[in-house]
Amino acid sequence: MGILDRFGLDGRTAVVTGGGQGIGRSYCLALAEAGAKVAVADIDDESAAAVVLEIEAGGGVAMAVHADVTDETQVAAMVDAVVGTWGGLTIAVNNAGIGVWRAAADMELAEWRRIMALNLDAVFLCAREAARVMAPSGYGKIINTASMSAHVANTPQNQVAYNSSKAAVLHMTRTLAAEWAPKGIRVNSISPGYTRTLLVDRLLETPEGKSMLPEWLPRIPLGHMASPEDLQGAIVYLAAEVSDYMTGADLLIDGGYCCW
Ligand SMILES: NC(=O)c1ccc[n+]([C@@H]2O[C@H](COP(=O)([O-])OP(=O)(O)OC[C@H]3O[C@@H](n4cnc5c(N)ncnc54)[C@H](O)[C@@H]3O)[C@@H](O)[C@H]2O)c1
């Protein structure tokens, strides 16, 4: 098989959590263009349906699945919906996540738990449900969204819960990779740097956020934030057969932020 063919995803089925917008949306579009059938899973039905329409307009196959991935029952139903419709699941992208800026001393336990429930617990639940389906087939690709904040305590914003959750995702990725390698399931992660999405735009609109860009940009060697499209090559690579020897790894795509 030629090298570009080994990046192809024909015959593969994928689910992307938080697929309705931002990074998740760009992952859905990339996986579909590479040939996969894509389930766009989101808590926001309207945005998920819009991504499905975009994929179908480009000639791809997609479906929307409503799922709050912090809910164990809904995660199981999400995977069931994919398997029930397409007969199997080969690619699970655990991407939904949230960020909050809060001084650590002011953070209430309930807010800490809310971040952990989505950024960490839900990633585990989604990986576990996917692996239950992938294991009998002897093959699967699980791709978690971590962050450069898993590698570095980026400042000046205060985000102890976010950083901690993402660092835990990195180590969970390695741990699951080791446990599930004998079952043929590869588990890797992508760590984006600052990426222009609604999550970041919302934070930048706050009074604290308005002062952030002038602080952030000089710290990025490439001099600008990523666009969600900058991450598309990595998701196709990790989803495809070409990366089958890679597991437990993280692809850091941060414009060089962590070099300094
Ligand atoms: N944008 C960045 O700069 C950046 C950098 C590093 C890592 N990340 C990570 O990338 C991922 C995506 O971030 P984004 O910037 O695209 O965010 P976003 O806010 O633009 O999109 C997140 C999507 O997740 C969905 N979602 C939220 N809660 C959910 C739930 N409980 N169940 C299902 N879906 C839910 C939202 O409806 C939305 O469609 C997150 O894990 C984030 O931490 C983002």
PDB file of C-alpha atoms and ligand atoms in Angstrom:
ATOM      1  CA  MET A   1       0.000   0.000   0.000  1.00  0.00           C
ATOM      2  CA  GLY A   2       1.280   3.482  -0.829  1.00  0.00           C
ATOM      3  CA  ILE A   3       2.076   5.828   2.024  1.00  0.00           C
ATOM      4  CA  LEU A   4      -0.877   8.170   1.365  1.00  0.00           C
ATOM      5  CA  ASP A   5      -3.237   5.188   1.155  1.00  0.00           C
ATOM      6  CA  ARG A   6      -2.125   4.227   4.650  1.00  0.00           C
ATOM      7  CA  PHE A   7      -3.617   7.517   5.897  1.00  0.00           C
ATOM      8  CA  GLY A   8      -7.007   6.519   4.469  1.00  0.00           C
ATOM      9  CA  LEU A   9      -9.994   5.696   6.681  1.00  0.00           C
ATOM     10  CA  ASP A  10     -12.342   3.955   4.257  1.00  0.00           C
ATOM     11  CA  GLY A  11     -14.460   1.383   6.096  1.00  0.00           C
ATOM     12  CA  ARG A  12     -13.678   2.885   9.515  1.00  0.00           C
ATOM     13  CA  THR A  13     -16.285   4.229  11.936  1.00  0.00           C
ATOM     14  CA  ALA A  14     -15.578   7.055  14.336  1.00  0.00           C
ATOM     15  CA  VAL A  15     -17.193   8.902  17.218  1.00  0.00           C
ATOM     16  CA  VAL A  16     -15.999  12.379  18.222  1.00  0.00           C
ATOM     17  CA  THR A  17     -17.223  13.860  21.516  1.00  0.00           C
ATOM     18  CA  GLY A  18     -17.715  17.602  21.533  1.00  0.00           C
ATOM     19  CA  GLY A  19     -17.877  17.224  17.755  1.00  0.00           C
ATOM     20  CA  GLY A  20     -20.314  20.089  17.277  1.00  0.00           C
ATOM     21  CA  GLN A  21     -17.837  22.935  17.300  1.00  0.00           C
ATOM     22  CA  GLY A  22     -14.236  24.037  17.581  1.00  0.00           C
ATOM     23  CA  ILE A  23     -11.552  21.383  17.602  1.00  0.00           C
ATOM     24  CA  GLY A  24     -14.090  18.532  17.646  1.00  0.00           C
ATOM     25  CA  ARG A  25     -15.799  19.871  14.540  1.00  0.00           C
ATOM     26  CA  SER A  26     -12.505  20.109  12.677  1.00  0.00           C
ATOM     27  CA  TYR A  27     -11.698  16.518  13.717  1.00  0.00           C
ATOM     28  CA  CYS A  28     -15.099  15.321  12.405  1.00  0.00           C
ATOM     29  CA  LEU A  29     -14.567  17.026   9.045  1.00  0.00           C
ATOM     30  CA  ALA A  30     -11.032  15.644   8.688  1.00  0.00           C
ATOM     31  CA  LEU A  31     -11.964  12.062   9.600  1.00  0.00           C
ATOM     32  CA  ALA A  32     -14.914  12.137   7.208  1.00  0.00           C
ATOM     33  CA  GLU A  33     -12.794  13.542   4.368  1.00  0.00           C
ATOM     34  CA  ALA A  34     -10.308  10.725   4.947  1.00  0.00           C
ATOM     35  CA  GLY A  35     -13.160   8.212   4.456  1.00  0.00           C
ATOM     36  CA  ALA A  36     -14.519   7.379   7.928  1.00  0.00           C
ATOM     37  CA  LYS A  37     -18.181   7.355   8.865  1.00  0.00           C
ATOM     38  CA  VAL A  38     -18.400   9.893  11.679  1.00  0.00           C
ATOM     39  CA  ALA A  39     -20.755  10.118  14.653  1.00  0.00           C
ATOM     40  CA  VAL A  40     -20.826  13.700  15.877  1.00  0.00           C
ATOM     41  CA  ALA A  41     -21.529  13.404  19.606  1.00  0.00           C
ATOM     42  CA  ASP A  42     -22.413  16.530  21.524  1.00  0.00           C
ATOM     43  CA  ILE A  43     -24.612  17.917  24.259  1.00  0.00           C
ATOM     44  CA  ASP A  44     -25.638  20.620  21.773  1.00  0.00           C
ATOM     45  CA  ASP A  45     -27.908  18.947  19.196  1.00  0.00           C
ATOM     46  CA  GLU A  46     -28.062  21.922  16.867  1.00  0.00           C
ATOM     47  CA  SER A  47     -24.326  22.218  16.368  1.00  0.00           C
ATOM     48  CA  ALA A  48     -23.937  18.447  15.969  1.00  0.00           C
ATOM     49  CA  ALA A  49     -26.650  18.429  13.282  1.00  0.00           C
ATOM     50  CA  ALA A  50     -24.911  21.298  11.477  1.00  0.00           C
ATOM     51  CA  VAL A  51     -21.631  19.354  11.345  1.00  0.00           C
ATOM     52  CA  VAL A  52     -23.461  16.299   9.992  1.00  0.00           C
ATOM     53  CA  LEU A  53     -24.908  18.466   7.208  1.00  0.00           C
ATOM     54  CA  GLU A  54     -21.427  19.829   6.409  1.00  0.00           C
ATOM     55  CA  ILE A  55     -20.030  16.304   6.142  1.00  0.00           C
ATOM     56  CA  GLU A  56     -22.918  15.112   3.987  1.00  0.00           C
ATOM     57  CA  ALA A  57     -22.565  18.153   1.718  1.00  0.00           C
ATOM     58  CA  GLY A  58     -18.966  17.049   1.121  1.00  0.00           C
ATOM     59  CA  GLY A  59     -20.113  13.537   0.183  1.00  0.00           C
ATOM     60  CA  GLY A  60     -19.308  11.922   3.544  1.00  0.00           C
ATOM     61  CA  VAL A  61     -21.367   9.785   5.912  1.00  0.00           C
ATOM     62  CA  ALA A  62     -22.243  11.076   9.377  1.00  0.00           C
ATOM     63  CA  MET A  63     -24.828  11.007  12.123  1.00  0.00           C
ATOM     64  CA  ALA A  64     -25.512  13.159  15.157  1.00  0.00           C
ATOM     65  CA  VAL A  65     -25.667  11.553  18.590  1.00  0.00           C
ATOM     66  CA  HIS A  66     -26.924  13.427  21.632  1.00  0.00           C
ATOM     67  CA  ALA A  67     -24.663  12.672  24.588  1.00  0.00           C
ATOM     68  CA  ASP A  68     -23.708  14.379  27.799  1.00  0.00           C
ATOM     69  CA  VAL A  69     -20.461  12.468  28.222  1.00  0.00           C
ATOM     70  CA  THR A  70     -20.339  13.074  31.975  1.00  0.00           C
ATOM     71  CA  ASP A  71     -23.300  10.674  32.243  1.00  0.00           C
ATOM     72  CA  GLU A  72     -22.289   7.009  32.217  1.00  0.00           C
ATOM     73  CA  THR A  73     -25.612   5.851  30.776  1.00  0.00           C
ATOM     74  CA  GLN A  74     -25.492   8.370  27.936  1.00  0.00           C
ATOM     75  CA  VAL A  75     -21.926   7.362  27.074  1.00  0.00           C
ATOM     76  CA  ALA A  76     -22.990   3.710  26.780  1.00  0.00           C
ATOM     77  CA  ALA A  77     -25.975   4.745  24.640  1.00  0.00           C
ATOM     78  CA  MET A  78     -23.666   6.835  22.404  1.00  0.00           C
ATOM     79  CA  VAL A  79     -21.425   3.851  21.655  1.00  0.00           C
ATOM     80  CA  ASP A  80     -24.475   1.585  21.211  1.00  0.00           C
ATOM     81  CA  ALA A  81     -25.905   4.032  18.666  1.00  0.00           C
ATOM     82  CA  VAL A  82     -22.737   3.896  16.561  1.00  0.00           C
ATOM     83  CA  VAL A  83     -22.419   0.123  16.734  1.00  0.00           C
ATOM     84  CA  GLY A  84     -26.164  -0.334  16.126  1.00  0.00           C
ATOM     85  CA  THR A  85     -26.062   1.870  13.019  1.00  0.00           C
ATOM     86  CA  TRP A  86     -22.721   0.978  11.457  1.00  0.00           C
ATOM     87  CA  GLY A  87     -21.895  -2.418  12.957  1.00  0.00           C
ATOM     88  CA  GLY A  88     -18.751  -1.438  14.857  1.00  0.00           C
ATOM     89  CA  LEU A  89     -16.499   1.294  16.190  1.00  0.00           C
ATOM     90  CA  THR A  90     -12.854   1.675  15.169  1.00  0.00           C
ATOM     91  CA  ILE A  91     -12.003   5.252  16.187  1.00  0.00           C
ATOM     92  CA  ALA A  92     -13.035   7.005  19.426  1.00  0.00           C
ATOM     93  CA  VAL A  93     -12.016  10.637  19.849  1.00  0.00           C
ATOM     94  CA  ASN A  94     -12.568  11.799  23.420  1.00  0.00           C
ATOM     95  CA  ASN A  95     -12.451  15.535  22.940  1.00  0.00           C
ATOM     96  CA  ALA A  96     -15.209  17.362  24.863  1.00  0.00           C
ATOM     97  CA  GLY A  97     -13.705  19.593  27.526  1.00  0.00           C
ATOM     98  CA  ILE A  98     -14.077  22.898  29.357  1.00  0.00           C
ATOM     99  CA  GLY A  99     -11.772  25.469  30.868  1.00  0.00           C
ATOM    100  CA  VAL A 100     -12.219  27.821  33.796  1.00  0.00           C
ATOM    101  CA  TRP A 101      -9.929  30.538  35.071  1.00  0.00           C
ATOM    102  CA  ARG A 102     -10.033  30.842  38.850  1.00  0.00           C
ATOM    103  CA  ALA A 103      -7.444  31.592  41.506  1.00  0.00           C
ATOM    104  CA  ALA A 104      -6.818  28.288  43.285  1.00  0.00           C
ATOM    105  CA  ALA A 105      -7.619  29.768  46.689  1.00  0.00           C
ATOM    106  CA  ASP A 106     -11.044  30.875  45.427  1.00  0.00           C
ATOM    107  CA  MET A 107     -12.006  27.634  43.726  1.00  0.00           C
ATOM    108  CA  GLU A 108     -14.920  25.781  45.284  1.00  0.00           C
ATOM    109  CA  LEU A 109     -14.847  22.001  45.321  1.00  0.00           C
ATOM    110  CA  ALA A 110     -18.026  21.881  43.205  1.00  0.00           C
ATOM    111  CA  GLU A 111     -16.320  23.813  40.415  1.00  0.00           C
ATOM    112  CA  TRP A 112     -13.213  21.622  40.616  1.00  0.00           C
ATOM    113  CA  ARG A 113     -15.452  18.551  40.334  1.00  0.00           C
ATOM    114  CA  ARG A 114     -17.332  20.023  37.357  1.00  0.00           C
ATOM    115  CA  ILE A 115     -14.066  20.413  35.416  1.00  0.00           C
ATOM    116  CA  MET A 116     -12.840  16.963  36.409  1.00  0.00           C
ATOM    117  CA  ALA A 117     -16.188  15.361  35.524  1.00  0.00           C
ATOM    118  CA  LEU A 118     -15.883  16.431  31.894  1.00  0.00           C
ATOM    119  CA  ASN A 119     -12.126  16.738  31.279  1.00  0.00           C
ATOM    120  CA  LEU A 120     -11.100  13.559  33.085  1.00  0.00           C
ATOM    121  CA  ASP A 121     -13.943  11.280  34.237  1.00  0.00           C
ATOM    122  CA  ALA A 122     -15.783  11.505  30.908  1.00  0.00           C
ATOM    123  CA  VAL A 123     -12.607  10.715  28.957  1.00  0.00           C
ATOM    124  CA  PHE A 124     -12.281   7.551  31.026  1.00  0.00           C
ATOM    125  CA  LEU A 125     -15.947   6.602  30.557  1.00  0.00           C
ATOM    126  CA  CYS A 126     -15.775   7.119  26.792  1.00  0.00           C
ATOM    127  CA  ALA A 127     -12.491   5.206  26.478  1.00  0.00           C
ATOM    128  CA  ARG A 128     -13.872   2.336  28.559  1.00  0.00           C
ATOM    129  CA  GLU A 129     -17.090   2.027  26.528  1.00  0.00           C
ATOM    130  CA  ALA A 130     -15.159   2.198  23.251  1.00  0.00           C
ATOM    131  CA  ALA A 131     -12.676  -0.431  24.401  1.00  0.00           C
ATOM    132  CA  ARG A 132     -15.489  -2.801  25.367  1.00  0.00           C
ATOM    133  CA  VAL A 133     -16.584  -2.771  21.724  1.00  0.00           C
ATOM    134  CA  MET A 134     -13.119  -2.660  20.145  1.00  0.00           C
ATOM    135  CA  ALA A 135     -11.574  -5.491  22.178  1.00  0.00           C
ATOM    136  CA  PRO A 136     -13.604  -8.346  20.634  1.00  0.00           C
ATOM    137  CA  SER A 137     -12.603  -7.135  17.144  1.00  0.00           C
ATOM    138  CA  GLY A 138      -8.928  -6.975  18.156  1.00  0.00           C
ATOM    139  CA  TYR A 139      -8.431  -3.456  16.828  1.00  0.00           C
ATOM    140  CA  GLY A 140      -9.190   0.129  17.790  1.00  0.00           C
ATOM    141  CA  LYS A 141      -7.853   3.671  17.949  1.00  0.00           C
ATOM    142  CA  ILE A 142      -8.619   5.850  20.948  1.00  0.00           C
ATOM    143  CA  ILE A 143      -7.480   9.470  20.754  1.00  0.00           C
ATOM    144  CA  ASN A 144      -7.831  11.744  23.761  1.00  0.00           C
ATOM    145  CA  THR A 145      -7.645  15.527  23.742  1.00  0.00           C
ATOM    146  CA  ALA A 146      -5.130  16.696  26.323  1.00  0.00           C
ATOM    147  CA  SER A 147      -3.538  20.169  26.122  1.00  0.00           C
ATOM    148  CA  MET A 148      -0.197  21.936  26.249  1.00  0.00           C
ATOM    149  CA  SER A 149      -1.446  22.787  29.767  1.00  0.00           C
ATOM    150  CA  ALA A 150      -0.766  19.132  30.593  1.00  0.00           C
ATOM    151  CA  HIS A 151       2.921  19.849  29.936  1.00  0.00           C
ATOM    152  CA  VAL A 152       3.365  23.368  31.258  1.00  0.00           C
ATOM    153  CA  ALA A 153       1.592  25.604  33.799  1.00  0.00           C
ATOM    154  CA  ASN A 154       0.917  28.339  31.263  1.00  0.00           C
ATOM    155  CA  THR A 155       0.392  31.812  32.686  1.00  0.00           C
ATOM    156  CA  PRO A 156      -0.787  34.448  33.500  1.00  0.00           C
ATOM    157  CA  GLN A 157      -4.251  32.871  33.838  1.00  0.00           C
ATOM    158  CA  ASN A 158      -5.014  30.698  36.847  1.00  0.00           C
ATOM    159  CA  GLN A 159      -6.352  27.281  35.840  1.00  0.00           C
ATOM    160  CA  VAL A 160      -5.321  24.669  38.351  1.00  0.00           C
ATOM    161  CA  ALA A 161      -8.286  22.353  37.720  1.00  0.00           C
ATOM    162  CA  TYR A 162      -7.885  22.493  33.935  1.00  0.00           C
ATOM    163  CA  ASN A 163      -4.134  21.860  34.039  1.00  0.00           C
ATOM    164  CA  SER A 164      -4.512  19.016  36.530  1.00  0.00           C
ATOM    165  CA  SER A 165      -7.277  17.364  34.511  1.00  0.00           C
ATOM    166  CA  LYS A 166      -5.230  17.498  31.300  1.00  0.00           C
ATOM    167  CA  ALA A 167      -2.077  16.154  32.950  1.00  0.00           C
ATOM    168  CA  ALA A 168      -4.176  13.264  34.233  1.00  0.00           C
ATOM    169  CA  VAL A 169      -5.475  12.627  30.698  1.00  0.00           C
ATOM    170  CA  LEU A 170      -1.872  12.246  29.510  1.00  0.00           C
ATOM    171  CA  HIS A 171      -1.058   9.638  32.126  1.00  0.00           C
ATOM    172  CA  MET A 172      -4.374   7.851  31.671  1.00  0.00           C
ATOM    173  CA  THR A 173      -3.534   7.661  27.972  1.00  0.00           C
ATOM    174  CA  ARG A 174      -0.209   5.958  28.703  1.00  0.00           C
ATOM    175  CA  THR A 175      -1.756   3.642  31.272  1.00  0.00           C
ATOM    176  CA  LEU A 176      -4.620   2.509  29.027  1.00  0.00           C
ATOM    177  CA  ALA A 177      -2.204   2.125  26.111  1.00  0.00           C
ATOM    178  CA  ALA A 178      -0.140  -0.348  28.110  1.00  0.00           C
ATOM    179  CA  GLU A 179      -3.198  -2.230  29.409  1.00  0.00           C
ATOM    180  CA  TRP A 180      -4.993  -2.489  26.072  1.00  0.00           C
ATOM    181  CA  ALA A 181      -2.086  -3.064  23.672  1.00  0.00           C
ATOM    182  CA  PRO A 182      -2.570  -6.853  23.844  1.00  0.00           C
ATOM    183  CA  LYS A 183      -6.157  -6.273  22.656  1.00  0.00           C
ATOM    184  CA  GLY A 184      -4.972  -4.319  19.605  1.00  0.00           C
ATOM    185  CA  ILE A 185      -6.308  -1.018  20.944  1.00  0.00           C
ATOM    186  CA  ARG A 186      -3.990   1.963  20.494  1.00  0.00           C
ATOM    187  CA  VAL A 187      -4.451   4.917  22.855  1.00  0.00           C
ATOM    188  CA  ASN A 188      -2.793   8.247  22.083  1.00  0.00           C
ATOM    189  CA  SER A 189      -3.480  11.918  22.723  1.00  0.00           C
ATOM    190  CA  ILE A 190      -3.177  15.282  21.064  1.00  0.00           C
ATOM    191  CA  SER A 191      -2.111  18.317  23.085  1.00  0.00           C
ATOM    192  CA  PRO A 192      -3.162  21.509  21.332  1.00  0.00           C
ATOM    193  CA  GLY A 193      -1.731  24.886  22.259  1.00  0.00           C
ATOM    194  CA  TYR A 194      -3.882  28.025  22.227  1.00  0.00           C
ATOM    195  CA  THR A 195      -6.465  27.378  19.519  1.00  0.00           C
ATOM    196  CA  ARG A 196      -9.019  29.868  18.249  1.00  0.00           C
ATOM    197  CA  THR A 197     -12.368  28.271  19.200  1.00  0.00           C
ATOM    198  CA  LEU A 198     -15.499  29.309  21.076  1.00  0.00           C
ATOM    199  CA  LEU A 199     -13.987  27.998  24.324  1.00  0.00           C
ATOM    200  CA  VAL A 200     -11.085  30.438  24.018  1.00  0.00           C
ATOM    201  CA  ASP A 201     -13.158  33.269  22.523  1.00  0.00           C
ATOM    202  CA  ARG A 202     -15.507  33.097  25.522  1.00  0.00           C
ATOM    203  CA  LEU A 203     -12.587  33.366  27.917  1.00  0.00           C
ATOM    204  CA  LEU A 204     -11.013  36.221  25.953  1.00  0.00           C
ATOM    205  CA  GLU A 205     -14.266  38.216  26.150  1.00  0.00           C
ATOM    206  CA  THR A 206     -14.104  38.381  29.955  1.00  0.00           C
ATOM    207  CA  PRO A 207     -12.488  41.443  31.577  1.00  0.00           C
ATOM    208  CA  GLU A 208      -9.534  39.266  32.617  1.00  0.00           C
ATOM    209  CA  GLY A 209      -9.373  37.747  29.146  1.00  0.00           C
ATOM    210  CA  LYS A 210      -8.987  41.026  27.302  1.00  0.00           C
ATOM    211  CA  SER A 211      -5.473  41.421  28.681  1.00  0.00           C
ATOM    212  CA  MET A 212      -4.457  37.853  27.758  1.00  0.00           C
ATOM    213  CA  LEU A 213      -3.635  37.989  24.052  1.00  0.00           C
ATOM    214  CA  PRO A 214      -0.770  40.476  24.437  1.00  0.00           C
ATOM    215  CA  GLU A 215       0.627  38.174  27.141  1.00  0.00           C
ATOM    216  CA  TRP A 216       0.181  34.951  25.172  1.00  0.00           C
ATOM    217  CA  LEU A 217       1.365  35.837  21.681  1.00  0.00           C
ATOM    218  CA  PRO A 218       4.998  36.753  22.494  1.00  0.00           C
ATOM    219  CA  ARG A 219       5.306  33.420  24.290  1.00  0.00           C
ATOM    220  CA  ILE A 220       4.401  31.422  21.163  1.00  0.00           C
ATOM    221  CA  PRO A 221       7.521  31.010  19.002  1.00  0.00           C
ATOM    222  CA  LEU A 222       5.390  30.805  15.816  1.00  0.00           C
ATOM    223  CA  GLY A 223       3.734  34.062  16.905  1.00  0.00           C
ATOM    224  CA  HIS A 224       0.042  33.199  16.577  1.00  0.00           C
ATOM    225  CA  MET A 225      -2.666  30.929  17.938  1.00  0.00           C
ATOM    226  CA  ALA A 226      -3.605  27.724  16.110  1.00  0.00           C
ATOM    227  CA  SER A 227      -6.721  27.384  14.040  1.00  0.00           C
ATOM    228  CA  PRO A 228      -8.689  24.137  14.518  1.00  0.00           C
ATOM    229  CA  GLU A 229      -7.576  23.125  10.998  1.00  0.00           C
ATOM    230  CA  ASP A 230      -3.947  23.054  12.209  1.00  0.00           C
ATOM    231  CA  LEU A 231      -4.835  19.935  14.225  1.00  0.00           C
ATOM    232  CA  GLN A 232      -6.481  17.950  11.420  1.00  0.00           C
ATOM    233  CA  GLY A 233      -3.348  16.200  10.154  1.00  0.00           C
ATOM    234  CA  ALA A 234      -2.665  14.775  13.596  1.00  0.00           C
ATOM    235  CA  ILE A 235      -6.130  13.316  14.064  1.00  0.00           C
ATOM    236  CA  VAL A 236      -6.077  11.552  10.703  1.00  0.00           C
ATOM    237  CA  TYR A 237      -2.573  10.234  11.390  1.00  0.00           C
ATOM    238  CA  LEU A 238      -3.517   8.826  14.796  1.00  0.00           C
ATOM    239  CA  ALA A 239      -6.784   7.359  13.485  1.00  0.00           C
ATOM    240  CA  ALA A 240      -5.214   5.642  10.483  1.00  0.00           C
ATOM    241  CA  GLU A 241      -3.297   2.417  10.008  1.00  0.00           C
ATOM    242  CA  VAL A 242      -0.112   4.395   9.292  1.00  0.00           C
ATOM    243  CA  SER A 243       0.299   5.085  13.050  1.00  0.00           C
ATOM    244  CA  ASP A 244      -0.425   1.514  14.193  1.00  0.00           C
ATOM    245  CA  TYR A 245       2.962   1.190  15.929  1.00  0.00           C
ATOM    246  CA  MET A 246       2.268   4.285  18.035  1.00  0.00           C
ATOM    247  CA  THR A 247       0.553   3.940  21.392  1.00  0.00           C
ATOM    248  CA  GLY A 248       0.750   5.794  24.688  1.00  0.00           C
ATOM    249  CA  ALA A 249       2.119   8.849  22.883  1.00  0.00           C
ATOM    250  CA  ASP A 250       1.132  12.494  22.807  1.00  0.00           C
ATOM    251  CA  LEU A 251       1.358  14.841  19.837  1.00  0.00           C
ATOM    252  CA  LEU A 252       2.078  18.350  21.140  1.00  0.00           C
ATOM    253  CA  ILE A 253       0.906  20.951  18.597  1.00  0.00           C
ATOM    254  CA  ASP A 254       1.515  24.296  20.264  1.00  0.00           C
ATOM    255  CA  GLY A 255       3.391  26.538  17.833  1.00  0.00           C
ATOM    256  CA  GLY A 256       6.497  25.874  19.933  1.00  0.00           C
ATOM    257  CA  TYR A 257       5.069  27.221  23.224  1.00  0.00           C
ATOM    258  CA  CYS A 258       6.645  24.469  25.317  1.00  0.00           C
ATOM    259  CA  CYS A 259      10.112  24.973  23.758  1.00  0.00           C
ATOM    260  CA  TRP A 260      10.874  27.896  26.092  1.00  0.00           C
TER     261      TRP A 260
HETATM  262  N1  LIG B   1      -9.153  25.856  22.323  1.00  0.00           N
HETATM  263  C1  LIG B   1      -7.985  25.695  22.891  1.00  0.00           C
HETATM  264  O1  LIG B   1      -7.137  26.614  22.953  1.00  0.00           O
HETATM  265  C2  LIG B   1      -7.608  24.363  23.458  1.00  0.00           C
HETATM  266  C3  LIG B   1      -6.259  24.133  23.782  1.00  0.00           C
HETATM  267  C4  LIG B   1      -5.901  22.897  24.297  1.00  0.00           C
HETATM  268  C5  LIG B   1      -6.849  21.908  24.489  1.00  0.00           C
HETATM  269  N2  LIG B   1      -8.150  22.172  24.176  1.00  0.00           N
HETATM  270  C6  LIG B   1      -9.110  21.095  24.411  1.00  0.00           C
HETATM  271  O2  LIG B   1      -9.751  20.763  23.203  1.00  0.00           O
HETATM  272  C7  LIG B   1     -11.074  20.272  23.471  1.00  0.00           C
HETATM  273  C8  LIG B   1     -12.069  21.033  22.634  1.00  0.00           C
HETATM  274  O3  LIG B   1     -11.951  22.401  22.935  1.00  0.00           O
HETATM  275  P1  LIG B   1     -12.622  23.548  22.037  1.00  0.00           P
HETATM  276  O4  LIG B   1     -11.762  24.742  22.201  1.00  0.00           O
HETATM  277  O5  LIG B   1     -12.919  23.025  20.686  1.00  0.00           O
HETATM  278  O6  LIG B   1     -13.977  23.779  22.882  1.00  0.00           O
HETATM  279  P2  LIG B   1     -15.401  24.354  22.438  1.00  0.00           P
HETATM  280  O7  LIG B   1     -16.005  24.919  23.687  1.00  0.00           O
HETATM  281  O8  LIG B   1     -15.273  25.231  21.249  1.00  0.00           O
HETATM  282  O9  LIG B   1     -16.187  23.026  22.024  1.00  0.00           O
HETATM  283  C9  LIG B   1     -16.467  22.031  22.990  1.00  0.00           C
HETATM  284  C10 LIG B   1     -17.629  21.174  22.496  1.00  0.00           C
HETATM  285  O10 LIG B   1     -17.893  20.211  23.533  1.00  0.00           O
HETATM  286  C11 LIG B   1     -19.300  20.166  23.750  1.00  0.00           C
HETATM  287  N3  LIG B   1     -19.564  19.730  25.119  1.00  0.00           N
HETATM  288  C12 LIG B   1     -19.441  20.454  26.259  1.00  0.00           C
HETATM  289  N4  LIG B   1     -19.817  19.730  27.323  1.00  0.00           N
HETATM  290  C13 LIG B   1     -20.181  18.512  26.858  1.00  0.00           C
HETATM  291  C14 LIG B   1     -20.677  17.341  27.452  1.00  0.00           C
HETATM  292  N5  LIG B   1     -20.860  17.262  28.798  1.00  0.00           N
HETATM  293  N6  LIG B   1     -20.943  16.267  26.678  1.00  0.00           N
HETATM  294  C15 LIG B   1     -20.772  16.338  25.344  1.00  0.00           C
HETATM  295  N7  LIG B   1     -20.302  17.425  24.700  1.00  0.00           N
HETATM  296  C16 LIG B   1     -20.020  18.501  25.455  1.00  0.00           C
HETATM  297  C17 LIG B   1     -19.785  21.584  23.483  1.00  0.00           C
HETATM  298  O11 LIG B   1     -21.188  21.631  23.220  1.00  0.00           O
HETATM  299  C18 LIG B   1     -18.925  21.957  22.287  1.00  0.00           C
HETATM  300  O12 LIG B   1     -19.527  21.554  21.063  1.00  0.00           O
HETATM  301  C19 LIG B   1     -11.269  20.430  24.977  1.00  0.00           C
HETATM  302  O13 LIG B   1     -10.986  19.203  25.624  1.00  0.00           O
HETATM  303  C20 LIG B   1     -10.240  21.476  25.352  1.00  0.00           C
HETATM  304  O14 LIG B   1      -9.826  21.395  26.691  1.00  0.00           O
HETATM  305  C21 LIG B   1      -8.553  23.371  23.665  1.00  0.00           C
END
